[in-house]
Each structure stands twice: as structure tokens, then as C-alpha cells.
PDB file of C-alpha atoms in Angstrom:
ATOM      1  CA  UNK I  81      59.071 109.609  81.450  1.00 95.00           C
ATOM      2  CA  UNK I  82      62.875 109.671  81.071  1.00 98.00           C
ATOM      3  CA  UNK I  83      65.235 107.840  83.400  1.00 98.00           C
ATOM      4  CA  UNK I  84      69.014 107.534  83.295  1.00 98.00           C
ATOM      5  CA  UNK I  85      70.285 104.753  85.546  1.00 98.00           C
ATOM      6  CA  UNK I  86      74.023 104.906  86.321  1.00 98.00           C
ATOM      7  CA  UNK I  87      74.591 105.888  82.687  1.00 98.00           C
ATOM      8  CA  UNK I  88      78.157 106.264  81.442  1.00 98.00           C
ATOM      9  CA  UNK I  89      79.144 107.323  77.939  1.00 98.00           C
ATOM     10  CA  UNK I  90      82.154 108.369  75.942  1.00 96.00           C
ATOM     11  CA  UNK I  91      84.136 108.579  72.752  1.00 95.00           C
ATOM     12  CA  UNK I  92      86.498 105.650  72.257  1.00 92.00           C
ATOM     13  CA  UNK I  93      88.691 105.505  75.360  1.00 92.00           C
ATOM     14  CA  UNK I  94      87.546 108.955  76.537  1.00 94.00           C
ATOM     15  CA  UNK I  95      84.917 108.957  79.293  1.00 96.00           C
ATOM     16  CA  UNK I  96      82.572 111.931  78.801  1.00 97.00           C
ATOM     17  CA  UNK I  97      80.089 111.198  81.595  1.00 97.00           C
ATOM     18  CA  UNK I  98      80.149 108.578  84.312  1.00 97.00           C
ATOM     19  CA  UNK I  99      77.468 107.006  86.483  1.00 97.00           C
ATOM     20  CA  UNK I 100      74.769 109.596  85.706  1.00 98.00           C
ATOM     21  CA  UNK I 101      71.377 108.971  87.316  1.00 97.00           C
ATOM     22  CA  UNK I 102      68.339 111.219  87.109  1.00 97.00           C
ATOM     23  CA  UNK I 103      64.716 111.102  86.035  1.00 97.00           C
ATOM     24  CA  UNK I 104      62.302 113.543  84.437  1.00 98.00           C
ATOM     25  CA  UNK I 105      58.564 113.194  84.939  1.00 97.00           C
ATOM     26  CA  UNK I 106      55.777 113.997  82.527  1.00 97.00           C
ATOM     27  CA  UNK I 107      55.108 117.730  82.638  1.00 97.00           C
ATOM     28  CA  UNK I 108      58.467 118.584  84.201  1.00 98.00           C
ATOM     29  CA  UNK I 109      61.553 120.573  83.211  1.00 98.00           C
ATOM     30  CA  UNK I 110      64.924 119.359  84.456  1.00 98.00           C
ATOM     31  CA  UNK I 111      67.752 121.871  84.040  1.00 97.00           C
ATOM     32  CA  UNK I 112      71.053 120.122  83.347  1.00 96.00           C
ATOM     33  CA  UNK I 113      73.738 122.629  84.266  1.00 93.00           C
ATOM     34  CA  UNK I 114      77.460 122.794  84.915  1.00 91.00           C
ATOM     35  CA  UNK I 115      80.681 124.358  83.630  1.00 89.00           C
ATOM     36  CA  UNK I 116      82.000 123.890  80.105  1.00 88.00           C
ATOM     37  CA  UNK I 117      83.251 120.352  79.559  1.00 90.00           C
ATOM     38  CA  UNK I 118      81.106 118.929  82.356  1.00 93.00           C
ATOM     39  CA  UNK I 119      79.485 116.311  80.104  1.00 95.00           C
ATOM     40  CA  UNK I 120      76.090 117.930  79.590  1.00 96.00           C
ATOM     41  CA  UNK I 121      75.965 117.689  75.791  1.00 96.00           C
ATOM     42  CA  UNK I 122      77.447 114.186  75.867  1.00 97.00           C
ATOM     43  CA  UNK I 123      74.663 113.117  78.231  1.00 97.00           C
ATOM     44  CA  UNK I 124      72.042 114.617  75.919  1.00 97.00           C
ATOM     45  CA  UNK I 125      73.523 113.028  72.808  1.00 97.00           C
ATOM     46  CA  UNK I 126      73.926 109.656  74.512  1.00 98.00           C
ATOM     47  CA  UNK I 127      70.213 109.801  75.292  1.00 98.00           C
ATOM     48  CA  UNK I 128      69.604 110.359  71.565  1.00 97.00           C
ATOM     49  CA  UNK I 129      71.958 107.511  70.619  1.00 97.00           C
ATOM     50  CA  UNK I 130      74.698 109.648  69.073  1.00 96.00           C
ATOM     51  CA  UNK I 131      77.281 108.994  71.798  1.00 97.00           C
ATOM     52  CA  UNK I 132      78.148 105.442  72.830  1.00 97.00           C
ATOM     53  CA  UNK I 133      76.739 104.303  76.166  1.00 98.00           C
ATOM     54  CA  UNK I 134      79.330 102.263  78.049  1.00 97.00           C
ATOM     55  CA  UNK I 135      77.346 101.450  81.161  1.00 97.00           C
ATOM     56  CA  UNK I 136      73.974 101.770  82.830  1.00 98.00           C
ATOM     57  CA  UNK I 137      70.615 102.233  81.161  1.00 98.00           C
ATOM     58  CA  UNK I 138      68.358 104.823  79.532  1.00 98.00           C
ATOM     59  CA  UNK I 139      64.594 104.355  79.784  1.00 98.00           C
ATOM     60  CA  UNK I 140      61.741 106.252  78.143  1.00 98.00           C
ATOM     61  CA  UNK I 141      58.264 105.692  79.536  1.00 95.00           C
ATOM     62  CA  UNK I 142      59.559 102.531  81.207  1.00 95.00           C
ATOM     63  CA  UNK I 143      61.147 101.085  78.070  1.00 97.00           C
ATOM     64  CA  UNK I 144      64.878 100.401  77.960  1.00 98.00           C
ATOM     65  CA  UNK I 145      66.221 102.192  74.862  1.00 98.00           C
ATOM     66  CA  UNK I 146      69.925 101.921  75.726  1.00 97.00           C
ATOM     67  CA  UNK I 147      70.784  99.716  72.762  1.00 96.00           C
ATOM     68  CA  UNK I 148      68.325 101.210  70.307  1.00 97.00           C
ATOM     69  CA  UNK I 149      69.872 102.966  67.320  1.00 96.00           C
ATOM     70  CA  UNK I 150      69.803 106.731  66.991  1.00 96.00           C
ATOM     71  CA  UNK I 151      67.419 106.458  64.046  1.00 95.00           C
ATOM     72  CA  UNK I 152      64.948 104.478  66.186  1.00 96.00           C
ATOM     73  CA  UNK I 153      64.813 106.845  69.136  1.00 96.00           C
ATOM     74  CA  UNK I 154      62.486 109.442  67.577  1.00 96.00           C
ATOM     75  CA  UNK I 155      60.040 106.574  67.009  1.00 96.00           C
ATOM     76  CA  UNK I 156      60.268 105.851  70.754  1.00 96.00           C
ATOM     77  CA  UNK I 157      59.348 109.367  71.818  1.00 96.00           C
ATOM     78  CA  UNK I 158      62.639 111.256  72.133  1.00 97.00           C
ATOM     79  CA  UNK I 159      63.602 114.388  70.190  1.00 97.00           C
ATOM     80  CA  UNK I 160      66.491 116.823  70.456  1.00 97.00           C
ATOM     81  CA  UNK I 161      67.041 120.510  69.773  1.00 97.00           C
ATOM     82  CA  UNK I 162      70.815 120.293  69.288  1.00 94.00           C
ATOM     83  CA  UNK I 163      73.438 122.826  70.217  1.00 91.00           C
ATOM     84  CA  UNK I 164      74.098 125.033  67.201  1.00 87.00           C
ATOM     85  CA  UNK I 165      70.633 124.147  65.742  1.00 90.00           C
ATOM     86  CA  UNK I 166      72.087 121.940  62.955  1.00 93.00           C
ATOM     87  CA  UNK I 167      69.428 122.833  60.449  1.00 96.00           C
ATOM     88  CA  UNK I 168      69.436 121.852  56.807  1.00 95.00           C
ATOM     89  CA  UNK I 169      70.536 125.333  55.817  1.00 96.00           C
ATOM     90  CA  UNK I 170      69.959 124.866  52.093  1.00 97.00           C
ATOM     91  CA  UNK I 171      66.335 123.799  52.627  1.00 97.00           C
ATOM     92  CA  UNK I 172      63.354 126.036  53.325  1.00 98.00           C
ATOM     93  CA  UNK I 173      61.616 126.331  56.668  1.00 98.00           C
ATOM     94  CA  UNK I 174      58.827 124.038  55.522  1.00 98.00           C
ATOM     95  CA  UNK I 175      61.253 121.506  54.074  1.00 98.00           C
ATOM     96  CA  UNK I 176      63.142 121.368  57.384  1.00 96.00           C
ATOM     97  CA  UNK I 177      59.872 120.711  59.198  1.00 98.00           C
ATOM     98  CA  UNK I 178      58.907 118.070  56.656  1.00 97.00           C
ATOM     99  CA  UNK I 179      62.201 116.266  57.247  1.00 96.00           C
ATOM    100  CA  UNK I 180      61.587 116.506  61.000  1.00 96.00           C
ATOM    101  CA  UNK I 181      58.236 114.760  60.622  1.00 96.00           C
ATOM    102  CA  UNK I 182      59.413 111.990  58.335  1.00 93.00           C
ATOM    103  CA  UNK I 183      58.485 109.252  60.819  1.00 94.00           C
ATOM    104  CA  UNK I 184      54.857 110.380  61.097  1.00 95.00           C
ATOM    105  CA  UNK I 185      51.863 109.586  58.945  1.00 95.00           C
ATOM    106  CA  UNK I 186      51.031 112.393  56.519  1.00 96.00           C
ATOM    107  CA  UNK I 187      48.008 113.578  58.482  1.00 97.00           C
ATOM    108  CA  UNK I 188      49.959 113.679  61.740  1.00 97.00           C
ATOM    109  CA  UNK I 189      52.879 115.501  60.118  1.00 97.00           C
ATOM    110  CA  UNK I 190      50.511 118.055  58.631  1.00 97.00           C
ATOM    111  CA  UNK I 191      48.833 118.670  62.003  1.00 97.00           C
ATOM    112  CA  UNK I 192      52.193 118.945  63.732  1.00 97.00           C
ATOM    113  CA  UNK I 193      53.390 121.485  61.171  1.00 98.00           C
ATOM    114  CA  UNK I 194      50.364 123.663  61.768  1.00 97.00           C
ATOM    115  CA  UNK I 195      50.994 123.405  65.493  1.00 97.00           C
ATOM    116  CA  UNK I 196      54.577 124.574  65.002  1.00 98.00           C
ATOM    117  CA  UNK I 197      53.335 127.514  62.938  1.00 98.00           C
ATOM    118  CA  UNK I 198      50.875 128.415  65.693  1.00 97.00           C
ATOM    119  CA  UNK I 199      53.665 128.344  68.280  1.00 96.00           C
ATOM    120  CA  UNK I 200      55.987 130.377  66.054  1.00 97.00           C
ATOM    121  CA  UNK I 201      53.968 132.574  63.643  1.00 96.00           C
ATOM    122  CA  UNK I 202      57.223 133.990  62.290  1.00 96.00           C
ATOM    123  CA  UNK I 203      58.020 130.575  60.816  1.00 97.00           C
ATOM    124  CA  UNK I 204      54.658 130.521  59.058  1.00 97.00           C
ATOM    125  CA  UNK I 205      55.491 133.882  57.500  1.00 97.00           C
ATOM    126  CA  UNK I 206      58.839 132.521  56.317  1.00 96.00           C
ATOM    127  CA  UNK I 207      57.834 128.997  55.364  1.00 97.00           C
ATOM    128  CA  UNK I 208      59.360 129.382  51.865  1.00 97.00           C
ATOM    129  CA  UNK I 209      62.549 131.044  53.107  1.00 97.00           C
ATOM    130  CA  UNK I 210      65.882 129.206  53.027  1.00 98.00           C
ATOM    131  CA  UNK I 211      66.779 128.301  56.600  1.00 97.00           C
ATOM    132  CA  UNK I 212      70.390 129.409  56.279  1.00 95.00           C
ATOM    133  CA  UNK I 213      69.318 132.946  55.416  1.00 97.00           C
ATOM    134  CA  UNK I 214      67.309 133.482  58.600  1.00 95.00           C
ATOM    135  CA  UNK I 215      68.395 135.184  61.816  1.00 94.00           C
ATOM    136  CA  UNK I 216      69.757 133.145  64.704  1.00 94.00           C
ATOM    137  CA  UNK I 217      66.519 133.531  66.632  1.00 94.00           C
ATOM    138  CA  UNK I 218      64.410 132.346  63.731  1.00 96.00           C
ATOM    139  CA  UNK I 219      66.729 129.397  63.259  1.00 96.00           C
ATOM    140  CA  UNK I 220      66.334 128.448  66.910  1.00 96.00           C
ATOM    141  CA  UNK I 221      62.558 128.569  66.546  1.00 96.00           C
ATOM    142  CA  UNK I 222      62.890 126.273  63.549  1.00 97.00           C
ATOM    143  CA  UNK I 223      65.142 123.865  65.446  1.00 97.00           C
ATOM    144  CA  UNK I 224      62.529 123.617  68.206  1.00 97.00           C
ATOM    145  CA  UNK I 225      59.761 123.227  65.638  1.00 97.00           C
ATOM    146  CA  UNK I 226      61.611 120.500  63.777  1.00 97.00           C
ATOM    147  CA  UNK I 227      61.990 118.519  67.019  1.00 97.00           C
ATOM    148  CA  UNK I 228      58.273 118.871  67.740  1.00 98.00           C
ATOM    149  CA  UNK I 229      57.374 117.378  64.371  1.00 98.00           C
ATOM    150  CA  UNK I 230      57.822 113.859  65.801  1.00 95.00           C
ATOM    151  CA  UNK I 231      55.267 114.387  68.628  1.00 95.00           C
ATOM    152  CA  UNK I 232      57.886 113.610  71.296  1.00 97.00           C
ATOM    153  CA  UNK I 233      57.214 112.544  74.853  1.00 97.00           C
ATOM    154  CA  UNK I 234      60.691 113.726  75.874  1.00 98.00           C
ATOM    155  CA  UNK I 235      62.333 116.871  74.486  1.00 98.00           C
ATOM    156  CA  UNK I 236      66.061 117.429  74.951  1.00 98.00           C
ATOM    157  CA  UNK I 237      67.118 121.063  74.463  1.00 97.00           C
ATOM    158  CA  UNK I 238      70.840 121.827  74.262  1.00 95.00           C
ATOM    159  CA  UNK I 239      72.027 125.437  74.781  1.00 91.00           C
ATOM    160  CA  UNK I 240      68.777 127.194  73.941  1.00 90.00           C
ATOM    161  CA  UNK I 241      70.027 130.767  74.437  1.00 88.00           C
ATOM    162  CA  UNK I 242      73.396 130.492  72.693  1.00 86.00           C
ATOM    163  CA  UNK I 243      73.936 133.613  70.566  1.00 85.00           C
ATOM    164  CA  UNK I 244      70.363 134.874  70.895  1.00 89.00           C
ATOM    165  CA  UNK I 245      68.942 138.263  71.842  1.00 91.00           C
ATOM    166  CA  UNK I 246      67.145 138.414  75.234  1.00 91.00           C
ATOM    167  CA  UNK I 247      63.730 138.929  73.617  1.00 93.00           C
ATOM    168  CA  UNK I 248      64.115 135.762  71.540  1.00 92.00           C
ATOM    169  CA  UNK I 249      65.390 133.827  74.552  1.00 93.00           C
ATOM    170  CA  UNK I 250      62.239 134.858  76.419  1.00 93.00           C
ATOM    171  CA  UNK I 251      60.043 133.683  73.549  1.00 94.00           C
ATOM    172  CA  UNK I 252      61.781 130.315  73.274  1.00 94.00           C
ATOM    173  CA  UNK I 253      61.690 129.725  77.027  1.00 95.00           C
ATOM    174  CA  UNK I 254      58.004 130.632  77.131  1.00 96.00           C
ATOM    175  CA  UNK I 255      57.427 128.013  74.453  1.00 96.00           C
ATOM    176  CA  UNK I 256      59.361 125.402  76.444  1.00 97.00           C
ATOM    177  CA  UNK I 257      57.313 126.161  79.559  1.00 97.00           C
ATOM    178  CA  UNK I 258      54.125 125.882  77.488  1.00 97.00           C
ATOM    179  CA  UNK I 259      55.179 122.448  76.255  1.00 97.00           C
ATOM    180  CA  UNK I 260      55.808 121.389  79.833  1.00 97.00           C
ATOM    181  CA  UNK I 261      52.294 122.459  80.774  1.00 97.00           C
ATOM    182  CA  UNK I 262      50.997 120.236  77.981  1.00 96.00           C
ATOM    183  CA  UNK I 263      52.679 117.253  79.662  1.00 96.00           C
ATOM    184  CA  UNK I 264      56.009 116.999  77.880  1.00 98.00           C
ATOM    185  CA  UNK I 265      59.110 115.931  79.805  1.00 98.00           C
ATOM    186  CA  UNK I 266      61.964 118.336  79.054  1.00 98.00           C
ATOM    187  CA  UNK I 267      65.699 118.317  79.743  1.00 98.00           C
ATOM    188  CA  UNK I 268      67.140 121.803  79.326  1.00 98.00           C
ATOM    189  CA  UNK I 269      70.886 122.310  78.984  1.00 95.00           C
ATOM    190  CA  UNK I 270      71.489 126.025  79.286  1.00 89.00           C
ATOM    191  CA  UNK I 271      74.595 128.191  79.621  1.00 84.00           C
ATOM    192  CA  UNK I 272      72.547 130.913  81.325  1.00 87.00           C
ATOM    193  CA  UNK I 273      72.198 129.215  84.700  1.00 88.00           C
ATOM    194  CA  UNK I 274      69.892 131.853  86.146  1.00 88.00           C
ATOM    195  CA  UNK I 275      67.402 131.545  83.291  1.00 91.00           C
ATOM    196  CA  UNK I 276      67.525 127.755  83.441  1.00 93.00           C
ATOM    197  CA  UNK I 277      66.787 127.755  87.158  1.00 93.00           C
ATOM    198  CA  UNK I 278      63.983 130.275  86.615  1.00 94.00           C
ATOM    199  CA  UNK I 279      61.973 127.858  84.450  1.00 96.00           C
ATOM    200  CA  UNK I 280      63.066 124.464  85.808  1.00 97.00           C
ATOM    201  CA  UNK I 281      61.192 122.330  88.308  1.00 97.00           C
ATOM    202  CA  UNK I 282      64.404 120.557  89.291  1.00 96.00           C
ATOM    203  CA  UNK I 283      68.079 120.875  88.418  1.00 95.00           C
ATOM    204  CA  UNK I 284      70.973 118.454  88.081  1.00 95.00           C
ATOM    205  CA  UNK I 285      74.541 119.728  88.187  1.00 93.00           C
ATOM    206  CA  UNK I 286      77.361 117.982  86.322  1.00 94.00           C
ATOM    207  CA  UNK I 287      81.040 118.574  86.924  1.00 91.00           C
ATOM    208  CA  UNK I 288      83.902 116.728  85.223  1.00 92.00           C
ATOM    209  CA  UNK I 289      81.494 114.164  83.827  1.00 95.00           C
ATOM    210  CA  UNK I 290      79.851 113.339  87.132  1.00 95.00           C
ATOM    211  CA  UNK I 291      76.538 114.236  88.729  1.00 95.00           C
ATOM    212  CA  UNK I 292      77.400 116.232  91.844  1.00 92.00           C
ATOM    213  CA  UNK I 293      74.062 117.523  93.106  1.00 90.00           C
ATOM    214  CA  UNK I 294      70.355 117.560  92.255  1.00 93.00           C
ATOM    215  CA  UNK I 295      67.494 119.487  93.774  1.00 93.00           C
ATOM    216  CA  UNK I 296      64.899 122.189  93.457  1.00 95.00           C
ATOM    217  CA  UNK I 297      66.239 125.457  91.988  1.00 92.00           C
ATOM    218  CA  UNK I 298      65.391 127.321  95.193  1.00 91.00           C
ATOM    219  CA  UNK I 299      67.353 124.799  97.264  1.00 89.00           C
ATOM    220  CA  UNK I 300      70.404 125.024  95.025  1.00 87.00           C
ATOM    221  CA  UNK I 301      70.343 128.807  95.009  1.00 84.00           C
ATOM    222  CA  UNK I 302      70.166 128.855  98.809  1.00 83.00           C
ATOM    223  CA  UNK I 303      73.515 127.077  99.100  1.00 75.00           C
ATOM    224  CA  UNK I 304      75.951 129.914  99.646  1.00 60.00           C
ATOM    225  CA  UNK I 305      78.843 128.364  97.732  1.00 65.00           C
ATOM    226  CA  UNK I 306      76.786 126.665  95.030  1.00 64.00           C
ATOM    227  CA  UNK I 307      77.793 128.877  92.104  1.00 64.00           C
ATOM    228  CA  UNK I 308      81.513 128.878  92.956  1.00 66.00           C
ATOM    229  CA  UNK I 309      81.808 125.216  93.908  1.00 63.00           C
ATOM    230  CA  UNK I 310      79.888 123.718  91.012  1.00 62.00           C
ATOM    231  CA  UNK I 311      79.786 126.312  88.249  1.00 63.00           C
ATOM    232  CA  UNK I 312      83.055 128.169  88.644  1.00 58.00           C
ATOM    233  CA  UNK I 313      81.332 131.565  88.845  1.00 50.00           C
ATOM    234  CA  UNK I 314      82.577 134.539  90.839  1.00 41.00           C
ATOM    235  CA  UNK I 315      79.809 135.584  93.245  1.00 38.00           C
ATOM    236  CA  UNK I 316      79.128 138.317  95.768  1.00 40.00           C
ATOM    237  CA  UNK I 317      76.642 137.345  98.484  1.00 35.00           C
ATOM    238  CA  UNK I 318      74.245 139.953  99.781  1.00 39.00           C
ATOM    239  CA  UNK I 319      73.192 139.943 103.404  1.00 32.00           C
ATOM    240  CA  UNK I 320      69.939 138.327 102.319  1.00 32.00           C
ATOM    241  CA  UNK I 321      71.863 135.285 101.108  1.00 40.00           C
ATOM    242  CA  UNK I 322      70.877 135.823  97.473  1.00 41.00           C
ATOM    243  CA  UNK I 323      73.668 135.275  94.987  1.00 38.00           C
ATOM    244  CA  UNK I 324      74.497 138.187  92.713  1.00 35.00           C
ATOM    245  CA  UNK I 325      76.769 137.264  89.826  1.00 36.00           C
ATOM    246  CA  UNK I 326      79.709 139.503  88.923  1.00 28.00           C
ATOM    247  CA  UNK I 327      79.442 140.950  85.399  1.00 25.00           C
TER     248      UNK I 327
END
């Protein structure tokens, strides 16, 4: 459903990611992980058209969208839940969702809004509330809901758990897994590596703007030096071989 072929991107003369290749199938979650500054967000935003692609190709459902404008990409089946949520804080919950569904026919937008409310009943209760006055967890629900308003084939989720309580993280991840089961292709960038690997079907690790390893979460976790080599984490290894992160 989503394919990056030797994709490179950057900001002016600065290379943010180089020669990135991976694919995400329908009904699959790919965890995109790595240390800070690895190029994860740049890869996500290049896929959405907000960071300039300098080489390679991006395809959605077989269609090359590399040169399509950012405003066209939601029409082509791609949506993003950005890092920091980036809501319209002065608008209500319902107004944010309405803006999210601007590309859809009225009937489709209405149906999508009801679907969002069924996924997140708390948003339905607060549909007239100003988005900027809500808690961080409620805002994250709204950011996910806004992305779903376009009926995407591919959902890009950047730093889902940032600043959220564990209970809300669980709820949001459960929603992401539910969307996967409905057939959506999902790329999940997540600072909590353990949680990302828990829900992902496959993982891709970036380091210094390059793709260094891909594989099943169980395979990556079984590599004794995986967390230190690729994520810069301090690990103790039990005799079973399971990695236990230092707190």
C-alpha cells in the first residue's frame, strides 16, 4: 500500500534521510524507530509532501506520488497524525474534524465524523469544546480523528505517546491496532520502542538518516546488542536473552 524506494529527503543543503526503502502492506503496522535525530519525522513528512524529496520515489497503492503537492496527498489516500498534534486550538472538536474532512463529499464527511465519535466517545461528549482547552490525551484522540476524516488508505502516526498518560497511550494504540485490522496500512513512529514493537508487524530502524535494519519485532528483540547498537539504550541482558531496559 505504501512503498518508499531509495527515498532521500532534506532541508536545503541538509540531508535528513538518505536512500530509505521500505514497504507497508494493507492491514499492517510498520514501526519506524531509532534515536532522536535519526530522520524518522523527516521520512514521515516527506511522505506527506512537507519535506522535499531529493531522490527515489514514494508510491501509494502503486501510484507514484513523489512529485504530488502536499495538498494533493490526502486525496491520494495518505493522512498524518503529526508530532505535537498541531490542532486548530481555537476551533472546537467538531470544527477540527470538519476541517479534516474538507476533501470529502458532505455525506462521507458526516459518516466519517460519526465513526470518529464511535472510536472516541469522549470526543463526542466534547464536540463543542475548544480544542486548545482539552487535555493532552483528548487532543491526541482528536488528532487521530482528524486524520481519519479523509478515509485514508495509509495512516502515518508520529510520536503517538509523547506526553500522554499510560492509560491514554493504551487507548490510542488499541485504536491503531483496530484500524490495522480493518485493512489500513500504518506507519508508527514512536519514542517508546517497547510499545511500538508490541503492536507492530514489522519494524524499520533508522540511524543518522539511514535505514540500518528491518525485520519482525521478535527478530530484532532477539539480537543481543540491538538496543545499544541502534537505539543508544543502556541494557542489561538476562540469562534468557530478553532485554531489560535500565530505568
